[in-house]
Amino acid sequence: MNLITVSGPPSSGKTAVILKTIESLKKRNLKVAVAKFDCLYTDDDILYKKAGIPVKKGLSGALCPDHYFVSNVEEITKWGLDNNFDILISESAGLCNRCSPYIKGIKAICVIDNLSGINTPKKIGPMLKSADIVVITKGDIVSQAEREVFASRVNTVNPAATIMHINGLTGQGSFELSTLLYSEEDHVDSLKGKELRFPMPAALCSYCLGETRIGESYQMGNVRKMKLDD
Amino acid sequence: MITLNRIKETKISKLIEDYPFLISFFEDNDLDITSKENLEIAEYFASFDEDEIEDKAIDGERYIMQIFEFINQMIAFLGQEEDNVQSISILPGNDKSGNREKFDKFTIKKGEIICIVGPTGSGKSRLLGDIEWVAQNDTPTNRKILVNEAKPDTKWRFSSSDKLVAQLSQNMNFVMDLSVYEFVELHAESRMVENKEDVINRIIEKANQLAGEQFTIDTPITSLSGGQSRTLMIADTAILSKSPIILIDEIENAGIDRKEALNLLLSEDKIVLMATHDPILALLGDKRIVIKNGGIDKIIETTDKEREILSELEELDRTLLSFRSRLRKGEILKK
């Protein structure tokens, strides 16, 4: 089985891109499944089910969504292997721009959209900078000049990535992406021993544990203060 | 060419002296190098403390790899001769039912306008996709694309700066809030053109020649009219975009001199593909491709007889436009 991690900011078009790409993969008789990770709410699992794609959904709720992802990805992989899928795609939203769910040796795709503004590539951390493939969506509603500027900014922060333009509504470009996804050599048996490409930041303070009161005396653990004196 | 190990042992100041474009790499990656210019690259990445490494997600090894990659890309980009795409050829594939397309080879040359007609969903985007991805019998239509009559370089697929097709779509918007000048400047900078100012002024001048109503370099792009945005984008794409093929998705007949717009693209040595159902535009084309059921059904050459209709249509068009402008001026309309 090939495991592929897809992530990107909320509403960038991850689900649309994955759905269109799976259409092309299915034509090659590949069995594809999706594990959808989100924070508070998602009904994308219904979209996948409607398209006849096996799907598992995980909501992190009060936990950090990326930490929740790492804690569950091994089990999800086992689910995929037990069901003999050819490809398992994990989809997760990058919420704080700092973490990324990418794993060493596992293909990583970042989806971002042209509408998010040309400084966005600068603001997104490892999720964009360490991806193998960067998919840029919503190109149909911006000008050619903006598309070119945006892609060149992405290239500056991640020169090694393959950059692709996909229209999530019409699927234009998704066939091309599908040709880069499956390879027999990328077979995974288990994630045991594998490592994240990037450590996730540590944050454990009194507010993580449910504190609601404001004030220094209630702050414990990993607390840091802004520098306000110039 | 500089090796990975050499990069590690080179001082930042020296690297930037040799490769000035690295400044934008450091800036865009939010890596502050002030007062650290005398460090070697490996020392620089080792100089961050644990908090900084964690906060900014700094991975020295990966950054060094990317610097290496970036330098090589930029050297290739800057030393590149202008791509001389003289022609694109389409070799036949299949339609949606698996029938072979009925032509042997269709070659489109520089300076030609080819129209694409056919109902929505007939396969126009797939044809375009095939050209963009320089299909090699490996797309659903099984078509093959040649550039200059030969098997194309794979860079057309994977390089972010070399794209075969630039698209001018009908319903595009500007999402940035900049003046016309700043906007074109941003594009010029990303293309790293020399004599930036001349290029920018030429684009704005050309755009104004095509536009019904003039705009200035200080006009915010978000307040341009539909016609003005289209002229700006056509001039910008003609002059600044590197792609040899321009795909136009219909040009609405308002506030823009369409014939001149096409001439501008042709004078900049572009191949023009135009998806249109407007008879005037279609007749301005040299040939038109008819798409049906996912395949190229016919290729029609515009004949002189058809062109005779063109002058009639253009007369109608002028009448319509003159009524429109009189309406705008507040006049009473009469024959």
Coordinates of C-alpha atoms in Angstrom, one line a residue, chain B residues 193 297 324 327 332:
Chain B
V193 CA 13.4 41.2 -15.9
D297 CA -14.0 16.1 -34.6
R324 CA -23.6 51.8 -26.5
L327 CA -26.1 55.6 -24.3
I332 CA -31.3 60.0 -27.1

